[in-house]
Amino acid sequence: MASISFWGGVGTVTGSKYLIQTDRARVLVDCGMFQGLKELRERNWQEPPFNPRAIDAVLITHAHIDHTGYLPRLVRQGFHGPVYCSRGTADLLKILLPDAGRLQEEDADYRNRHNVTKHAPALPLYTEKDADASLELIKSTTNIGERFQVAPGITASFRVSGHILGSSLVLVEIEGAGADRTGRHVSFSGDLGHYDQPIIQDPTPPPLCDYLLVESTYGDRLHDPEDPKIALARIINDAAKRNAPVLIPAFAVGRTQEILYLIRELEDENLIPVLPVIVDSPMAAAATTAYANRKEEHDEEYVSILRSQRHPLRTRSMVTASSKAESKRLNDAKGARIIISASGMMTGGRVLHHALRLVPDPETTIVFVGYQAAGTTGRRIQNGEPEVKILGQWIPVRCRIEKIGGFSAHADWQEILRWLEGLKENPPKRTFLTHGEPEAAEAMAGHIREKFGWTAEVPTYGEKFELL
Ligand SMILES: [Zn+2]
């Protein structure tokens, strides 16, 4: 007998946690942090609905915090088993988890200093040290389908899911789980990539399975048809003509590398002039190195550029600021230039120092290349608010504002259907829609029923299903 319980990534895109239980083992797939709405974030602080000490192993689909950010907390609560992930994911976790711990500590510290806490003293969810302890448990492997033992009676394999570096589909095989004592296969899409995304490979076709969990972030939306490369060229050319700066707030992992790749390509094709490109985020610099080093994950185009002796993630005039002093010096630069800095939604990080100077400047163009969540400074600027508060100061928003909607690391609903085509001849017994807001998940279930006639359902938080 085996079962699966949904402890996150249902009714929301955050907090992904799926628990597989058999008579002999307990395996958690993803260990994400809840983000966004307060009632979701509070779950990070509650007692977990399962005993962390009783979990045999954790399998990780990819490094994003909404899939991994609870791991240090789990370790703090006594989990000490292996954490399996792909090599690319392990590279990124070494960058992301200690940073998440540091942010938790800074946040608790801020609350204590400013007395804005109901709990005295405010404590971090976990510390950088907890994050380091969780990194010790990582066992990385390939994501080309090789099977490995996870726990008694449970094996797994990873395949490329094309979302970010290292992102993987996870196929779990449970020995003798069925009523007839045959094995059962449960497949997890993780976050499914957008086809033809630069740098990394397209999603691998889905492996055959009895039960399928598929994400539905864009279950009710299609991507903007405007090619982001063309939009980027238009904006850069316009700024170059006016000898004016371009500020791009971008997520350090994934989006920054994609932007660098496109700017390099535009330069190679002589579609834009060569401008100084300043990558001002230590995390982005580290992630760029990880992307460049993890050769087995690169797509064909990336490999062919490497063969022509060029660096695909390096523009012709590029500076990476690593120290704070360097960052400040770059702040004083003048003229046409492209500054890429995190955080992507302007909720923190060095982008704020650039914004303080450039947002009031009518010549500057600020370009949003990712989703801006409600309440963030990025969203306020994008919405055209006349003034925003940055680093404690109110500043007028006078810069030009552009938004490129075509960037996405997720498949939209048509691409998810395209991916699922691979299972048309041998459909899963049950398909569960995960990782979507309620409307998106329902819409995706509807698309699947309509196109394939499968049983597609949207689980609720804490719901448990027998894997018969
Ligand atoms: Zn993700």
Tab-separated table of C-alpha atoms in Angstrom, residues 80-374:
chain	number	residue	atom	x	y	z
A	80	HIS	CA	18.826	14.013	8.697
A	81	GLY	CA	18.329	11.787	5.638
A	82	PRO	CA	19.717	12.256	2.147
A	83	VAL	CA	18.484	15.034	-0.169
A	84	TYR	CA	18.614	13.934	-3.813
A	85	CYS	CA	18.765	16.429	-6.658
A	86	SER	CA	20.471	16.968	-10.010
A	87	ARG	CA	23.989	18.420	-10.158
A	88	GLY	CA	22.776	21.736	-11.567
A	89	THR	CA	20.262	22.015	-8.724
A	90	ALA	CA	23.002	21.294	-6.165
A	91	ASP	CA	25.138	24.105	-7.660
A	92	LEU	CA	22.302	26.594	-7.314
A	93	LEU	CA	21.252	25.437	-3.835
A	94	LYS	CA	24.732	26.289	-2.575
A	95	ILE	CA	24.011	29.868	-3.645
A	96	LEU	CA	20.321	30.151	-2.770
A	97	LEU	CA	19.880	28.426	0.601
A	98	PRO	CA	22.601	30.258	2.585
A	99	ASP	CA	21.251	33.500	1.145
A	100	ALA	CA	17.714	32.575	2.267
A	101	GLY	CA	19.063	31.890	5.773
A	102	ARG	CA	20.875	35.235	5.805
A	103	LEU	CA	17.682	37.037	4.758
A	104	GLN	CA	15.719	35.311	7.548
A	105	GLU	CA	18.298	36.454	10.084
A	106	GLU	CA	18.334	40.022	8.756
A	107	ASP	CA	14.559	40.136	8.810
A	108	ALA	CA	14.367	38.960	12.445
A	109	ASP	CA	17.078	41.447	13.360
A	110	TYR	CA	15.199	44.313	11.685
A	111	ARG	CA	11.977	43.397	13.525
A	112	ASN	CA	13.759	43.366	16.852
A	113	ARG	CA	15.524	46.688	16.281
A	114	HIS	CA	12.347	48.414	15.113
A	115	ASN	CA	10.109	46.658	17.590
A	116	VAL	CA	7.730	45.492	14.885
A	117	THR	CA	7.194	41.995	16.207
A	118	LYS	CA	4.466	40.261	18.180
A	119	HIS	CA	7.020	37.687	19.277
A	120	ALA	CA	9.755	39.068	21.480
A	121	PRO	CA	12.402	38.502	20.388
A	122	ALA	CA	11.591	37.715	16.735
A	123	LEU	CA	13.409	34.574	15.593
A	124	PRO	CA	14.474	33.624	12.078
A	125	LEU	CA	12.692	30.671	10.445
A	126	TYR	CA	16.218	29.334	10.086
A	127	THR	CA	19.748	30.674	9.971
A	128	GLU	CA	22.571	30.603	7.459
A	129	LYS	CA	24.103	27.867	9.616
A	130	ASP	CA	20.944	25.737	9.294
A	131	ALA	CA	21.134	26.249	5.537
A	132	ASP	CA	24.763	25.087	5.519
A	133	ALA	CA	23.739	22.012	7.538
A	134	SER	CA	21.083	21.132	4.957
A	135	LEU	CA	23.652	21.429	2.140
A	136	GLU	CA	25.664	18.679	3.869
A	137	LEU	CA	22.821	16.231	3.187
A	138	ILE	CA	22.771	16.755	-0.584
A	139	LYS	CA	23.524	13.823	-2.857
A	140	SER	CA	23.559	15.023	-6.440
A	141	THR	CA	23.063	12.874	-9.504
A	142	THR	CA	22.470	13.121	-13.253
A	143	ASN	CA	19.151	14.150	-14.763
A	144	ILE	CA	19.269	11.804	-17.709
A	145	GLY	CA	17.016	9.085	-16.382
A	146	GLU	CA	19.373	6.868	-14.346
A	147	ARG	CA	17.598	5.051	-11.524
A	148	PHE	CA	18.843	5.239	-7.950
A	149	GLN	CA	17.673	3.853	-4.608
A	150	VAL	CA	15.952	6.468	-2.414
A	151	ALA	CA	14.527	4.485	0.512
A	152	PRO	CA	13.500	0.850	1.157
A	153	GLY	CA	11.275	-0.185	-1.764
A	154	ILE	CA	11.537	3.207	-3.506
A	155	THR	CA	13.722	4.228	-6.437
A	156	ALA	CA	13.719	7.414	-8.498
A	157	SER	CA	15.172	9.019	-11.626
A	158	PHE	CA	15.513	12.601	-12.879
A	159	ARG	CA	14.997	13.961	-16.395
A	160	VAL	CA	15.455	17.521	-17.714
A	161	SER	CA	12.337	19.677	-17.240
A	162	GLY	CA	13.735	22.768	-18.995
A	163	HIS	CA	12.702	25.386	-16.398
A	164	ILE	CA	16.020	26.582	-14.879
A	165	LEU	CA	19.494	25.079	-14.542
A	166	GLY	CA	19.174	21.606	-13.033
A	167	SER	CA	15.383	21.526	-13.077
A	168	SER	CA	14.091	17.976	-13.309
A	169	LEU	CA	11.067	15.793	-13.808
A	170	VAL	CA	11.090	13.226	-11.008
A	171	LEU	CA	9.867	9.681	-11.586
A	172	VAL	CA	9.328	7.697	-8.382
A	173	GLU	CA	8.943	3.922	-8.544
A	174	ILE	CA	7.303	2.174	-5.606
A	175	GLU	CA	7.859	-1.589	-5.393
A	176	GLY	CA	4.766	-3.730	-4.901
A	177	ALA	CA	2.456	-0.786	-4.175
A	178	GLY	CA	-0.492	-1.952	-6.301
A	179	ALA	CA	-3.258	-4.215	-5.015
A	180	ASP	CA	-1.842	-6.890	-7.350
A	181	ARG	CA	1.618	-6.405	-5.809
A	182	THR	CA	3.048	-4.866	-8.970
A	183	GLY	CA	4.971	-1.603	-8.733
A	184	ARG	CA	3.548	1.870	-9.168
A	185	HIS	CA	5.117	4.859	-10.926
A	186	VAL	CA	4.442	8.410	-9.802
A	187	SER	CA	5.733	11.211	-12.008
A	188	PHE	CA	6.294	14.840	-10.917
A	189	SER	CA	6.634	17.517	-13.589
A	190	GLY	CA	8.194	19.994	-11.142
A	191	ASP	CA	8.118	23.357	-12.900
A	192	LEU	CA	7.903	22.701	-16.594
A	193	GLY	CA	10.005	24.918	-18.873
A	194	HIS	CA	8.978	27.088	-21.763
A	195	TYR	CA	9.999	25.462	-25.086
A	196	ASP	CA	12.866	27.139	-27.004
A	197	GLN	CA	14.102	29.014	-23.936
A	198	PRO	CA	17.736	30.018	-24.432
A	199	ILE	CA	20.677	28.274	-22.697
A	200	ILE	CA	18.973	25.177	-21.307
A	201	GLN	CA	17.367	22.207	-23.014
A	202	ASP	CA	13.652	21.786	-23.715
A	203	PRO	CA	11.577	19.589	-21.398
A	204	THR	CA	12.172	15.837	-21.882
A	205	PRO	CA	8.995	13.974	-22.908
A	206	PRO	CA	7.117	12.648	-19.881
A	207	PRO	CA	8.044	9.117	-18.751
A	208	LEU	CA	5.196	6.571	-18.520
A	209	CYS	CA	3.508	6.545	-15.128
A	210	ASP	CA	0.418	5.478	-13.179
A	211	TYR	CA	0.002	8.808	-11.400
A	212	LEU	CA	1.071	12.204	-12.664
A	213	LEU	CA	1.468	15.540	-10.890
A	214	VAL	CA	1.686	18.392	-13.369
A	215	GLU	CA	2.179	22.079	-12.666
A	216	SER	CA	-0.411	24.677	-13.740
A	217	THR	CA	1.153	28.121	-13.109
A	218	TYR	CA	-0.047	29.285	-16.545
A	219	GLY	CA	-3.071	26.950	-16.665
A	220	ASP	CA	-5.291	29.848	-17.736
A	221	ARG	CA	-2.823	32.022	-19.672
A	222	LEU	CA	-0.776	32.080	-22.855
A	223	HIS	CA	2.564	33.852	-23.191
A	224	ASP	CA	2.839	37.294	-24.734
A	225	PRO	CA	3.480	36.685	-28.441
A	226	GLU	CA	6.009	39.569	-28.700
A	227	ASP	CA	9.515	38.119	-29.022
A	228	PRO	CA	11.413	39.388	-25.943
A	229	LYS	CA	14.597	39.706	-27.999
A	230	ILE	CA	12.967	42.179	-30.385
A	231	ALA	CA	11.476	44.162	-27.502
A	232	LEU	CA	14.867	44.295	-25.794
A	233	ALA	CA	16.545	45.528	-29.014
A	234	ARG	CA	13.959	48.288	-29.412
A	235	ILE	CA	14.476	49.530	-25.843
A	236	ILE	CA	18.297	49.365	-25.958
A	237	ASN	CA	18.488	51.146	-29.315
A	238	ASP	CA	16.230	53.904	-28.087
A	239	ALA	CA	18.365	54.425	-24.958
A	240	ALA	CA	21.601	54.329	-26.983
A	241	LYS	CA	20.313	57.083	-29.273
A	242	ARG	CA	19.594	59.274	-26.261
A	243	ASN	CA	22.858	58.275	-24.541
A	244	ALA	CA	20.746	57.210	-21.547
A	245	PRO	CA	20.872	54.347	-19.039
A	246	VAL	CA	18.688	51.229	-18.962
A	247	LEU	CA	17.976	49.613	-15.584
A	248	ILE	CA	16.781	45.997	-15.607
A	249	PRO	CA	15.723	44.565	-12.243
A	250	ALA	CA	16.093	40.802	-12.742
A	251	PHE	CA	16.073	37.612	-10.713
A	252	ALA	CA	19.660	36.600	-10.115
A	253	VAL	CA	19.110	32.982	-11.101
A	254	GLY	CA	17.788	32.242	-14.575
A	255	ARG	CA	16.439	35.558	-15.809
A	256	THR	CA	19.754	37.444	-15.533
A	257	GLN	CA	21.508	34.732	-17.579
A	258	GLU	CA	18.733	34.791	-20.178
A	259	ILE	CA	19.040	38.590	-20.552
A	260	LEU	CA	22.834	38.364	-20.899
A	261	TYR	CA	22.433	35.667	-23.540
A	262	LEU	CA	20.011	37.812	-25.561
A	263	ILE	CA	22.120	40.993	-25.313
A	264	ARG	CA	25.191	39.015	-26.460
A	265	GLU	CA	23.146	37.617	-29.358
A	266	LEU	CA	21.877	41.099	-30.344
A	267	GLU	CA	25.470	42.367	-30.323
A	268	ASP	CA	26.650	39.421	-32.441
A	269	GLU	CA	23.916	40.119	-34.962
A	270	ASN	CA	24.707	43.855	-34.991
A	271	LEU	CA	21.155	44.653	-33.972
A	272	ILE	CA	22.284	46.892	-31.096
A	273	PRO	CA	25.446	48.927	-30.447
A	274	VAL	CA	27.889	47.547	-27.881
A	275	LEU	CA	27.085	49.271	-24.586
A	276	PRO	CA	28.647	48.711	-21.180
A	277	VAL	CA	26.665	45.981	-19.401
A	278	ILE	CA	26.909	46.040	-15.625
A	279	VAL	CA	25.806	42.951	-13.718
A	280	ASP	CA	25.500	44.224	-10.185
A	281	SER	CA	24.481	41.312	-7.983
A	282	PRO	CA	26.942	38.919	-6.336
A	283	MET	CA	24.326	36.170	-6.497
A	284	ALA	CA	23.761	36.746	-10.215
A	285	ALA	CA	27.512	36.547	-10.800
A	286	ALA	CA	27.707	33.239	-8.895
A	287	ALA	CA	24.660	31.863	-10.728
A	288	THR	CA	26.134	32.872	-14.106
A	289	THR	CA	29.244	30.864	-13.270
A	290	ALA	CA	27.076	27.870	-12.297
A	291	TYR	CA	25.171	28.122	-15.585
A	292	ALA	CA	28.401	28.292	-17.569
A	293	ASN	CA	30.041	25.378	-15.733
A	294	ARG	CA	27.204	22.873	-15.913
A	295	LYS	CA	27.940	21.867	-19.510
A	296	GLU	CA	25.710	18.773	-19.709
A	297	GLU	CA	22.613	20.966	-19.393
A	298	HIS	CA	23.296	23.324	-22.300
A	299	ASP	CA	21.146	23.286	-25.414
A	300	GLU	CA	22.579	22.849	-28.929
A	301	GLU	CA	22.720	26.535	-29.729
A	302	TYR	CA	24.707	27.272	-26.566
A	303	VAL	CA	27.159	24.506	-27.420
A	304	SER	CA	27.624	25.801	-30.968
A	305	ILE	CA	28.452	29.291	-29.662
A	306	LEU	CA	30.998	27.778	-27.276
A	307	ARG	CA	32.526	25.937	-30.225
A	308	SER	CA	33.058	29.233	-32.010
A	309	GLN	CA	35.248	30.254	-29.035
A	310	ARG	CA	32.825	32.756	-27.586
A	311	HIS	CA	31.288	32.888	-24.139
A	312	PRO	CA	27.491	32.702	-24.572
A	313	LEU	CA	26.820	34.600	-21.324
A	314	ARG	CA	29.360	37.367	-21.851
A	315	THR	CA	28.577	40.565	-23.743
A	316	ARG	CA	31.424	42.524	-25.356
A	317	SER	CA	31.722	45.158	-22.664
A	318	MET	CA	30.649	43.563	-19.445
A	319	VAL	CA	31.497	44.345	-15.828
A	320	THR	CA	30.481	42.245	-12.864
A	321	ALA	CA	30.480	44.170	-9.619
A	322	SER	CA	31.371	41.896	-6.756
A	323	SER	CA	32.256	44.236	-3.906
A	324	LYS	CA	30.066	46.977	-2.465
A	325	ALA	CA	32.744	49.561	-3.229
A	326	GLU	CA	32.762	48.531	-6.876
A	327	SER	CA	28.995	48.723	-6.959
A	328	LYS	CA	29.106	52.282	-5.580
A	329	ARG	CA	31.745	53.299	-8.113
A	330	LEU	CA	29.593	51.976	-10.958
A	331	ASN	CA	26.754	53.999	-9.557
A	332	ASP	CA	28.614	57.131	-10.622
A	333	ALA	CA	28.985	56.049	-14.264
A	334	LYS	CA	27.388	58.247	-16.892
A	335	GLY	CA	25.887	57.823	-20.350
A	336	ALA	CA	24.296	54.906	-22.163
A	337	ARG	CA	24.699	51.669	-20.241
A	338	ILE	CA	22.697	48.623	-19.218
A	339	ILE	CA	22.504	47.789	-15.519
A	340	ILE	CA	21.162	44.375	-14.535
A	341	SER	CA	20.631	43.959	-10.825
A	342	ALA	CA	18.581	41.973	-8.301
A	343	SER	CA	16.138	41.608	-6.734
A	344	GLY	CA	13.783	41.181	-9.659
A	345	MET	CA	10.784	42.759	-7.927
A	346	MET	CA	12.862	45.473	-6.237
A	347	THR	CA	12.113	44.144	-2.755
A	348	GLY	CA	15.773	44.373	-1.716
A	349	GLY	CA	19.296	43.997	-3.041
A	350	ARG	CA	21.591	46.348	-4.918
A	351	VAL	CA	19.001	47.263	-7.537
A	352	LEU	CA	17.590	49.646	-4.912
A	353	HIS	CA	20.779	51.762	-4.867
A	354	HIS	CA	20.582	52.146	-8.642
A	355	ALA	CA	16.857	52.847	-8.469
A	356	LEU	CA	17.361	55.625	-5.928
A	357	ARG	CA	19.458	57.474	-8.472
A	358	LEU	CA	17.783	56.480	-11.729
A	359	VAL	CA	14.045	56.274	-11.013
A	360	PRO	CA	13.732	60.100	-10.661
A	361	ASP	CA	15.685	60.592	-13.934
A	362	PRO	CA	13.412	61.177	-16.966
A	363	GLU	CA	16.136	59.899	-19.340
A	364	THR	CA	16.453	56.465	-17.710
A	365	THR	CA	14.411	53.493	-18.914
A	366	ILE	CA	13.460	50.876	-16.355
A	367	VAL	CA	12.575	47.519	-17.904
A	368	PHE	CA	10.525	44.874	-16.094
A	369	VAL	CA	11.329	41.399	-17.372
A	370	GLY	CA	9.539	39.291	-14.790
A	371	TYR	CA	6.380	39.031	-12.790
A	372	GLN	CA	5.927	41.852	-10.242
A	373	ALA	CA	3.911	40.670	-7.239
A	374	ALA	CA	1.303	42.910	-5.613
